[in-house]
């Protein structure tokens, strides 16, 4: 339940060992609408997820400028989701993954170094609908040593979009790439379904005057066997923008 919202962090100058956010969340937690920048590019990481054990958690609408790594992730558990992340001017790599499982959508990278390094065989990365620009011919946009699924990834300036176990692949545009063997029970296309993607829901900061309590409709937050279902349904049907449950036990 570690959540960081609506914040700008400036690491200043001369802080070579600085970390913007030294972060750990398990099961639920997020960093949203946050900008992290290093005054002169120095620093270890904009976001460090190197404590045991990061995830599941969400990183959304985040910008990181400078540092050795924009986001550095270690450990086998438990999965990081990223949406709408912009990274730039890193010195070693944009996102470095050591053994964790990353799901990334709409990454925008402006870097001479690799945008993503999936550093070990047990690491897994999914990246879709992303752009990696301003690369150099000495790197690939994505350097992969583990499992990788990439779809709709465009790169510019790099030697290749993907370097898999030292071999450059896929030119500058990735329509769809799977690092391993695709298995199927049916004689169908060995491609992903490319289903529409819904945005993760945003927190609504509405007026408290638009809130209603389920207790006002007859729910009882206690240990009785009273059926609170009708009261909860009545609260939902009231048209209020937010429905809340005072602390207690409810039975449906």
PDB file of C-alpha atoms in Angstrom:
ATOM      1  CA  UNK A   1       0.000   0.000   0.000  1.00  0.00           C
ATOM      2  CA  UNK A   2       2.869   2.382  -0.715  1.00  0.00           C
ATOM      3  CA  UNK A   3       1.487   4.984  -3.125  1.00  0.00           C
ATOM      4  CA  UNK A   4       3.210   8.099  -4.418  1.00  0.00           C
ATOM      5  CA  UNK A   5       1.096  10.537  -6.461  1.00  0.00           C
ATOM      6  CA  UNK A   6       1.420  13.951  -8.079  1.00  0.00           C
ATOM      7  CA  UNK A   7       5.005  14.799  -7.176  1.00  0.00           C
ATOM      8  CA  UNK A   8       8.172  16.167  -8.769  1.00  0.00           C
ATOM      9  CA  UNK A   9      11.577  15.161  -7.371  1.00  0.00           C
ATOM     10  CA  UNK A  10      14.775  16.974  -8.371  1.00  0.00           C
ATOM     11  CA  UNK A  11      17.988  15.245  -7.318  1.00  0.00           C
ATOM     12  CA  UNK A  12      20.078  18.382  -7.765  1.00  0.00           C
ATOM     13  CA  UNK A  13      23.725  18.344  -8.791  1.00  0.00           C
ATOM     14  CA  UNK A  14      26.736  16.443  -7.527  1.00  0.00           C
ATOM     15  CA  UNK A  15      24.742  13.593  -5.978  1.00  0.00           C
ATOM     16  CA  UNK A  16      26.385  10.656  -7.720  1.00  0.00           C
ATOM     17  CA  UNK A  17      24.891   8.083  -5.351  1.00  0.00           C
ATOM     18  CA  UNK A  18      21.373   9.468  -5.281  1.00  0.00           C
ATOM     19  CA  UNK A  19      18.179   7.474  -5.883  1.00  0.00           C
ATOM     20  CA  UNK A  20      15.012   9.384  -6.699  1.00  0.00           C
ATOM     21  CA  UNK A  21      12.551   6.913  -5.138  1.00  0.00           C
ATOM     22  CA  UNK A  22      13.798   3.815  -3.289  1.00  0.00           C
ATOM     23  CA  UNK A  23      10.537   1.935  -3.680  1.00  0.00           C
ATOM     24  CA  UNK A  24       8.902  -1.248  -2.480  1.00  0.00           C
ATOM     25  CA  UNK A  25       5.272  -2.278  -2.870  1.00  0.00           C
ATOM     26  CA  UNK A  26       3.749  -5.722  -2.519  1.00  0.00           C
ATOM     27  CA  UNK A  27       0.355  -6.776  -3.897  1.00  0.00           C
ATOM     28  CA  UNK A  28      -0.904  -3.211  -4.229  1.00  0.00           C
ATOM     29  CA  UNK A  29       0.810   0.123  -4.579  1.00  0.00           C
ATOM     30  CA  UNK A  30       1.642   2.609  -7.299  1.00  0.00           C
ATOM     31  CA  UNK A  31       3.712   5.547  -8.442  1.00  0.00           C
ATOM     32  CA  UNK A  32       1.517   7.826 -10.566  1.00  0.00           C
ATOM     33  CA  UNK A  33       1.852  11.287 -12.077  1.00  0.00           C
ATOM     34  CA  UNK A  34       5.438  11.674 -10.880  1.00  0.00           C
ATOM     35  CA  UNK A  35       8.453  13.378 -12.470  1.00  0.00           C
ATOM     36  CA  UNK A  36      11.975  12.501 -11.311  1.00  0.00           C
ATOM     37  CA  UNK A  37      14.999  14.348 -12.658  1.00  0.00           C
ATOM     38  CA  UNK A  38      18.705  14.582 -12.043  1.00  0.00           C
ATOM     39  CA  UNK A  39      20.137  18.062 -12.338  1.00  0.00           C
ATOM     40  CA  UNK A  40      23.258  16.999 -14.226  1.00  0.00           C
ATOM     41  CA  UNK A  41      22.320  13.433 -15.178  1.00  0.00           C
ATOM     42  CA  UNK A  42      24.181  11.918 -12.212  1.00  0.00           C
ATOM     43  CA  UNK A  43      22.696   9.409  -9.813  1.00  0.00           C
ATOM     44  CA  UNK A  44      22.063   5.683  -9.530  1.00  0.00           C
ATOM     45  CA  UNK A  45      18.382   5.367 -10.430  1.00  0.00           C
ATOM     46  CA  UNK A  46      15.271   7.439 -10.766  1.00  0.00           C
ATOM     47  CA  UNK A  47      13.237   4.570  -9.311  1.00  0.00           C
ATOM     48  CA  UNK A  48      14.985   1.685  -7.564  1.00  0.00           C
ATOM     49  CA  UNK A  49      12.997  -1.514  -6.969  1.00  0.00           C
ATOM     50  CA  UNK A  50      15.868  -3.566  -5.595  1.00  0.00           C
ATOM     51  CA  UNK A  51      14.512  -4.453  -2.144  1.00  0.00           C
ATOM     52  CA  UNK A  52      12.874  -7.850  -1.609  1.00  0.00           C
ATOM     53  CA  UNK A  53      10.346  -8.327  -3.155  1.00  0.00           C
ATOM     54  CA  UNK A  54       8.874  -5.719  -5.498  1.00  0.00           C
ATOM     55  CA  UNK A  55       5.402  -6.119  -6.953  1.00  0.00           C
ATOM     56  CA  UNK A  56       2.735  -6.466  -7.955  1.00  0.00           C
ATOM     57  CA  UNK A  57       2.566  -2.706  -8.375  1.00  0.00           C
ATOM     58  CA  UNK A  58       1.820  -0.059 -10.988  1.00  0.00           C
ATOM     59  CA  UNK A  59       4.044   2.694 -12.390  1.00  0.00           C
ATOM     60  CA  UNK A  60       1.915   5.041 -14.506  1.00  0.00           C
ATOM     61  CA  UNK A  61       2.328   8.511 -16.006  1.00  0.00           C
ATOM     62  CA  UNK A  62       5.918   8.760 -14.800  1.00  0.00           C
ATOM     63  CA  UNK A  63       8.832  10.672 -16.318  1.00  0.00           C
ATOM     64  CA  UNK A  64      12.476  10.083 -15.436  1.00  0.00           C
ATOM     65  CA  UNK A  65      15.318  12.211 -16.791  1.00  0.00           C
ATOM     66  CA  UNK A  66      18.966  11.351 -16.110  1.00  0.00           C
ATOM     67  CA  UNK A  67      20.551   8.832 -13.688  1.00  0.00           C
ATOM     68  CA  UNK A  68      22.421   5.621 -14.584  1.00  0.00           C
ATOM     69  CA  UNK A  69      19.033   3.891 -14.844  1.00  0.00           C
ATOM     70  CA  UNK A  70      15.572   5.366 -15.069  1.00  0.00           C
ATOM     71  CA  UNK A  71      14.135   2.254 -13.376  1.00  0.00           C
ATOM     72  CA  UNK A  72      16.228  -0.583 -11.902  1.00  0.00           C
ATOM     73  CA  UNK A  73      14.432  -3.780 -10.834  1.00  0.00           C
ATOM     74  CA  UNK A  74      15.782  -6.934  -9.185  1.00  0.00           C
ATOM     75  CA  UNK A  75      14.521 -10.217  -7.603  1.00  0.00           C
ATOM     76  CA  UNK A  76      12.325 -12.978  -8.971  1.00  0.00           C
ATOM     77  CA  UNK A  77       9.022 -11.810  -7.523  1.00  0.00           C
ATOM     78  CA  UNK A  78       6.428 -10.511  -8.163  1.00  0.00           C
ATOM     79  CA  UNK A  79       5.744  -8.426 -11.291  1.00  0.00           C
ATOM     80  CA  UNK A  80       5.760  -4.741 -12.233  1.00  0.00           C
ATOM     81  CA  UNK A  81       3.231  -3.073 -14.561  1.00  0.00           C
ATOM     82  CA  UNK A  82       4.179   0.162 -16.340  1.00  0.00           C
ATOM     83  CA  UNK A  83       1.999   2.417 -18.487  1.00  0.00           C
ATOM     84  CA  UNK A  84       2.762   5.773 -20.093  1.00  0.00           C
ATOM     85  CA  UNK A  85       6.350   6.012 -18.869  1.00  0.00           C
ATOM     86  CA  UNK A  86       8.782   8.497 -20.441  1.00  0.00           C
ATOM     87  CA  UNK A  87      12.525   8.091 -19.834  1.00  0.00           C
ATOM     88  CA  UNK A  88      15.461  10.090 -21.164  1.00  0.00           C
ATOM     89  CA  UNK A  89      19.197  10.729 -20.872  1.00  0.00           C
ATOM     90  CA  UNK A  90      20.168   7.660 -18.877  1.00  0.00           C
ATOM     91  CA  UNK A  91      23.852   6.690 -18.719  1.00  0.00           C
ATOM     92  CA  UNK A  92      23.694   2.852 -18.644  1.00  0.00           C
ATOM     93  CA  UNK A  93      20.149   1.817 -19.576  1.00  0.00           C
ATOM     94  CA  UNK A  94      16.608   3.093 -19.389  1.00  0.00           C
ATOM     95  CA  UNK A  95      14.985   0.115 -17.632  1.00  0.00           C
ATOM     96  CA  UNK A  96      17.140  -2.706 -16.256  1.00  0.00           C
ATOM     97  CA  UNK A  97      15.438  -5.941 -15.207  1.00  0.00           C
ATOM     98  CA  UNK A  98      17.209  -8.597 -13.150  1.00  0.00           C
ATOM     99  CA  UNK A  99      14.943 -11.661 -12.907  1.00  0.00           C
ATOM    100  CA  UNK A 100      11.569  -9.968 -12.377  1.00  0.00           C
ATOM    101  CA  UNK A 101       8.520  -9.952 -14.680  1.00  0.00           C
ATOM    102  CA  UNK A 102       7.681  -6.651 -16.389  1.00  0.00           C
ATOM    103  CA  UNK A 103       4.571  -5.687 -18.362  1.00  0.00           C
ATOM    104  CA  UNK A 104       5.173  -2.399 -20.203  1.00  0.00           C
ATOM    105  CA  UNK A 105       2.821  -0.381 -22.415  1.00  0.00           C
ATOM    106  CA  UNK A 106       3.524   2.979 -24.026  1.00  0.00           C
ATOM    107  CA  UNK A 107       7.150   3.388 -23.059  1.00  0.00           C
ATOM    108  CA  UNK A 108       8.684   6.489 -24.620  1.00  0.00           C
ATOM    109  CA  UNK A 109      12.457   6.406 -24.447  1.00  0.00           C
ATOM    110  CA  UNK A 110      14.944   9.007 -25.678  1.00  0.00           C
ATOM    111  CA  UNK A 111      18.325   7.449 -25.020  1.00  0.00           C
ATOM    112  CA  UNK A 112      21.683   6.695 -26.605  1.00  0.00           C
ATOM    113  CA  UNK A 113      21.918   3.641 -24.330  1.00  0.00           C
ATOM    114  CA  UNK A 114      19.510   0.651 -24.462  1.00  0.00           C
ATOM    115  CA  UNK A 115      15.962   1.497 -23.527  1.00  0.00           C
ATOM    116  CA  UNK A 116      15.527  -1.929 -21.874  1.00  0.00           C
ATOM    117  CA  UNK A 117      17.997  -4.501 -20.592  1.00  0.00           C
ATOM    118  CA  UNK A 118      16.522  -7.877 -19.631  1.00  0.00           C
ATOM    119  CA  UNK A 119      19.696  -9.080 -18.017  1.00  0.00           C
ATOM    120  CA  UNK A 120      19.209 -12.702 -16.930  1.00  0.00           C
ATOM    121  CA  UNK A 121      17.693 -15.866 -18.367  1.00  0.00           C
ATOM    122  CA  UNK A 122      14.942 -15.937 -15.724  1.00  0.00           C
ATOM    123  CA  UNK A 123      13.770 -12.395 -16.456  1.00  0.00           C
ATOM    124  CA  UNK A 124      10.566 -11.841 -18.445  1.00  0.00           C
ATOM    125  CA  UNK A 125       9.527  -8.676 -20.281  1.00  0.00           C
ATOM    126  CA  UNK A 126       6.402  -7.831 -22.269  1.00  0.00           C
ATOM    127  CA  UNK A 127       6.555  -4.515 -24.120  1.00  0.00           C
ATOM    128  CA  UNK A 128       3.879  -3.203 -26.476  1.00  0.00           C
ATOM    129  CA  UNK A 129       2.948   0.050 -28.213  1.00  0.00           C
ATOM    130  CA  UNK A 130       6.251   1.768 -27.432  1.00  0.00           C
ATOM    131  CA  UNK A 131       8.786   4.093 -29.052  1.00  0.00           C
ATOM    132  CA  UNK A 132      12.545   4.155 -28.447  1.00  0.00           C
ATOM    133  CA  UNK A 133      14.325   7.068 -30.134  1.00  0.00           C
ATOM    134  CA  UNK A 134      17.759   8.713 -30.389  1.00  0.00           C
ATOM    135  CA  UNK A 135      19.718   5.474 -30.059  1.00  0.00           C
ATOM    136  CA  UNK A 136      23.254   4.833 -31.276  1.00  0.00           C
ATOM    137  CA  UNK A 137      24.599   2.141 -33.593  1.00  0.00           C
ATOM    138  CA  UNK A 138      26.549   0.520 -30.759  1.00  0.00           C
ATOM    139  CA  UNK A 139      23.397  -0.681 -28.988  1.00  0.00           C
ATOM    140  CA  UNK A 140      20.045  -2.306 -29.609  1.00  0.00           C
ATOM    141  CA  UNK A 141      16.957  -0.666 -28.176  1.00  0.00           C
ATOM    142  CA  UNK A 142      16.135  -3.856 -26.236  1.00  0.00           C
ATOM    143  CA  UNK A 143      18.914  -6.155 -25.012  1.00  0.00           C
ATOM    144  CA  UNK A 144      17.408  -9.490 -24.035  1.00  0.00           C
ATOM    145  CA  UNK A 145      18.905 -12.452 -22.181  1.00  0.00           C
ATOM    146  CA  UNK A 146      15.617 -13.930 -20.960  1.00  0.00           C
ATOM    147  CA  UNK A 147      12.021 -14.210 -22.164  1.00  0.00           C
ATOM    148  CA  UNK A 148      10.688 -11.363 -24.280  1.00  0.00           C
ATOM    149  CA  UNK A 149       7.414 -10.562 -26.022  1.00  0.00           C
ATOM    150  CA  UNK A 150       7.404  -7.338 -28.046  1.00  0.00           C
ATOM    151  CA  UNK A 151       4.648  -5.927 -30.245  1.00  0.00           C
ATOM    152  CA  UNK A 152       4.300  -2.618 -32.043  1.00  0.00           C
ATOM    153  CA  UNK A 153       7.656  -1.230 -30.968  1.00  0.00           C
ATOM    154  CA  UNK A 154       9.334   1.436 -33.098  1.00  0.00           C
ATOM    155  CA  UNK A 155      12.971   2.445 -32.691  1.00  0.00           C
ATOM    156  CA  UNK A 156      15.313   4.959 -34.308  1.00  0.00           C
ATOM    157  CA  UNK A 157      19.087   5.334 -34.285  1.00  0.00           C
ATOM    158  CA  UNK A 158      19.850   1.915 -32.793  1.00  0.00           C
ATOM    159  CA  UNK A 159      21.688  -0.921 -34.516  1.00  0.00           C
ATOM    160  CA  UNK A 160      18.488  -2.943 -34.130  1.00  0.00           C
ATOM    161  CA  UNK A 161      15.288  -2.988 -32.172  1.00  0.00           C
ATOM    162  CA  UNK A 162      16.250  -6.207 -30.356  1.00  0.00           C
ATOM    163  CA  UNK A 163      19.502  -7.915 -29.461  1.00  0.00           C
ATOM    164  CA  UNK A 164      18.777 -11.467 -28.377  1.00  0.00           C
ATOM    165  CA  UNK A 165      21.696 -13.311 -26.782  1.00  0.00           C
ATOM    166  CA  UNK A 166      24.150 -11.140 -28.680  1.00  0.00           C
ATOM    167  CA  UNK A 167      22.406 -11.377 -32.067  1.00  0.00           C
ATOM    168  CA  UNK A 168      20.743  -8.294 -33.565  1.00  0.00           C
ATOM    169  CA  UNK A 169      17.200  -8.913 -34.798  1.00  0.00           C
ATOM    170  CA  UNK A 170      14.137  -7.194 -36.226  1.00  0.00           C
ATOM    171  CA  UNK A 171      15.586  -4.033 -37.747  1.00  0.00           C
ATOM    172  CA  UNK A 172      14.093  -0.837 -36.384  1.00  0.00           C
ATOM    173  CA  UNK A 173      10.406  -1.828 -36.145  1.00  0.00           C
ATOM    174  CA  UNK A 174       8.920  -4.779 -34.273  1.00  0.00           C
ATOM    175  CA  UNK A 175       5.523  -5.907 -35.491  1.00  0.00           C
ATOM    176  CA  UNK A 176       5.544  -8.891 -33.131  1.00  0.00           C
ATOM    177  CA  UNK A 177       8.432 -10.810 -31.596  1.00  0.00           C
ATOM    178  CA  UNK A 178       8.554 -13.807 -29.268  1.00  0.00           C
ATOM    179  CA  UNK A 179      11.911 -14.873 -27.897  1.00  0.00           C
ATOM    180  CA  UNK A 180      11.034 -18.540 -27.494  1.00  0.00           C
ATOM    181  CA  UNK A 181       9.018 -21.236 -29.211  1.00  0.00           C
ATOM    182  CA  UNK A 182       5.302 -20.495 -29.553  1.00  0.00           C
ATOM    183  CA  UNK A 183       3.093 -23.379 -28.444  1.00  0.00           C
ATOM    184  CA  UNK A 184      -0.553 -23.848 -29.449  1.00  0.00           C
ATOM    185  CA  UNK A 185      -3.188 -26.523 -29.030  1.00  0.00           C
ATOM    186  CA  UNK A 186      -4.816 -25.535 -32.290  1.00  0.00           C
ATOM    187  CA  UNK A 187      -3.816 -25.036 -35.915  1.00  0.00           C
ATOM    188  CA  UNK A 188      -4.238 -21.268 -35.738  1.00  0.00           C
ATOM    189  CA  UNK A 189      -2.017 -18.241 -36.203  1.00  0.00           C
ATOM    190  CA  UNK A 190       0.911 -18.275 -33.805  1.00  0.00           C
ATOM    191  CA  UNK A 191       0.413 -14.589 -33.076  1.00  0.00           C
ATOM    192  CA  UNK A 192      -1.167 -12.729 -30.208  1.00  0.00           C
ATOM    193  CA  UNK A 193      -4.823 -11.740 -30.434  1.00  0.00           C
ATOM    194  CA  UNK A 194      -3.969  -8.015 -30.231  1.00  0.00           C
ATOM    195  CA  UNK A 195      -7.102  -7.303 -28.225  1.00  0.00           C
ATOM    196  CA  UNK A 196      -8.148  -3.738 -27.351  1.00  0.00           C
ATOM    197  CA  UNK A 197      -6.567  -2.461 -24.144  1.00  0.00           C
ATOM    198  CA  UNK A 198      -8.450  -0.529 -21.509  1.00  0.00           C
ATOM    199  CA  UNK A 199      -6.701   2.104 -19.452  1.00  0.00           C
ATOM    200  CA  UNK A 200      -6.151   1.257 -15.807  1.00  0.00           C
ATOM    201  CA  UNK A 201      -8.776   3.175 -13.822  1.00  0.00           C
ATOM    202  CA  UNK A 202      -7.893   6.547 -12.333  1.00  0.00           C
ATOM    203  CA  UNK A 203      -8.720   7.608  -8.807  1.00  0.00           C
ATOM    204  CA  UNK A 204     -11.695   9.972  -8.837  1.00  0.00           C
ATOM    205  CA  UNK A 205     -11.368  13.000  -6.563  1.00  0.00           C
ATOM    206  CA  UNK A 206     -15.016  13.976  -6.445  1.00  0.00           C
ATOM    207  CA  UNK A 207     -16.890  16.135  -3.949  1.00  0.00           C
ATOM    208  CA  UNK A 208     -17.727  14.443  -0.652  1.00  0.00           C
ATOM    209  CA  UNK A 209     -21.229  15.772  -1.218  1.00  0.00           C
ATOM    210  CA  UNK A 210     -21.502  13.155  -3.979  1.00  0.00           C
ATOM    211  CA  UNK A 211     -20.648  10.286  -1.605  1.00  0.00           C
ATOM    212  CA  UNK A 212     -23.135   7.984   0.135  1.00  0.00           C
ATOM    213  CA  UNK A 213     -22.663   5.407   2.863  1.00  0.00           C
ATOM    214  CA  UNK A 214     -24.222   1.977   2.567  1.00  0.00           C
ATOM    215  CA  UNK A 215     -25.250   2.372   6.234  1.00  0.00           C
ATOM    216  CA  UNK A 216     -27.613   5.160   5.195  1.00  0.00           C
ATOM    217  CA  UNK A 217     -29.521   2.577   3.173  1.00  0.00           C
ATOM    218  CA  UNK A 218     -29.775   0.026   5.970  1.00  0.00           C
ATOM    219  CA  UNK A 219     -26.489  -1.929   5.913  1.00  0.00           C
ATOM    220  CA  UNK A 220     -25.179  -2.978   9.331  1.00  0.00           C
ATOM    221  CA  UNK A 221     -21.376  -3.070   9.783  1.00  0.00           C
ATOM    222  CA  UNK A 222     -21.412  -5.724  12.496  1.00  0.00           C
ATOM    223  CA  UNK A 223     -21.131  -9.472  12.969  1.00  0.00           C
ATOM    224  CA  UNK A 224     -24.848 -10.153  12.607  1.00  0.00           C
ATOM    225  CA  UNK A 225     -26.153 -12.385   9.824  1.00  0.00           C
ATOM    226  CA  UNK A 226     -28.346  -9.553   8.504  1.00  0.00           C
ATOM    227  CA  UNK A 227     -28.282  -9.538   4.673  1.00  0.00           C
ATOM    228  CA  UNK A 228     -26.679  -6.236   3.604  1.00  0.00           C
ATOM    229  CA  UNK A 229     -27.109  -6.955  -0.100  1.00  0.00           C
ATOM    230  CA  UNK A 230     -30.306  -4.931  -0.651  1.00  0.00           C
ATOM    231  CA  UNK A 231     -28.849  -1.899   1.147  1.00  0.00           C
ATOM    232  CA  UNK A 232     -25.669  -2.060  -0.900  1.00  0.00           C
ATOM    233  CA  UNK A 233     -27.694  -2.336  -4.093  1.00  0.00           C
ATOM    234  CA  UNK A 234     -29.817   0.636  -3.049  1.00  0.00           C
ATOM    235  CA  UNK A 235     -26.666   2.701  -2.505  1.00  0.00           C
ATOM    236  CA  UNK A 236     -25.421   1.719  -5.974  1.00  0.00           C
ATOM    237  CA  UNK A 237     -28.801   2.614  -7.486  1.00  0.00           C
ATOM    238  CA  UNK A 238     -28.823   6.025  -5.776  1.00  0.00           C
ATOM    239  CA  UNK A 239     -26.703   7.597  -8.516  1.00  0.00           C
ATOM    240  CA  UNK A 240     -23.982   8.783  -6.138  1.00  0.00           C
ATOM    241  CA  UNK A 241     -20.505   9.018  -7.666  1.00  0.00           C
ATOM    242  CA  UNK A 242     -18.818   7.297  -4.708  1.00  0.00           C
ATOM    243  CA  UNK A 243     -20.214   4.634  -2.397  1.00  0.00           C
ATOM    244  CA  UNK A 244     -18.337   3.921   0.824  1.00  0.00           C
ATOM    245  CA  UNK A 245     -18.415   1.302   3.559  1.00  0.00           C
ATOM    246  CA  UNK A 246     -17.751   2.417   7.147  1.00  0.00           C
ATOM    247  CA  UNK A 247     -15.378   0.056   8.909  1.00  0.00           C
ATOM    248  CA  UNK A 248     -16.964  -3.214   9.899  1.00  0.00           C
ATOM    249  CA  UNK A 249     -18.221  -6.550   8.631  1.00  0.00           C
ATOM    250  CA  UNK A 250     -20.889  -6.782   5.925  1.00  0.00           C
ATOM    251  CA  UNK A 251     -22.813  -9.909   4.926  1.00  0.00           C
ATOM    252  CA  UNK A 252     -24.282 -10.493   1.465  1.00  0.00           C
TER     253      UNK A 252
END
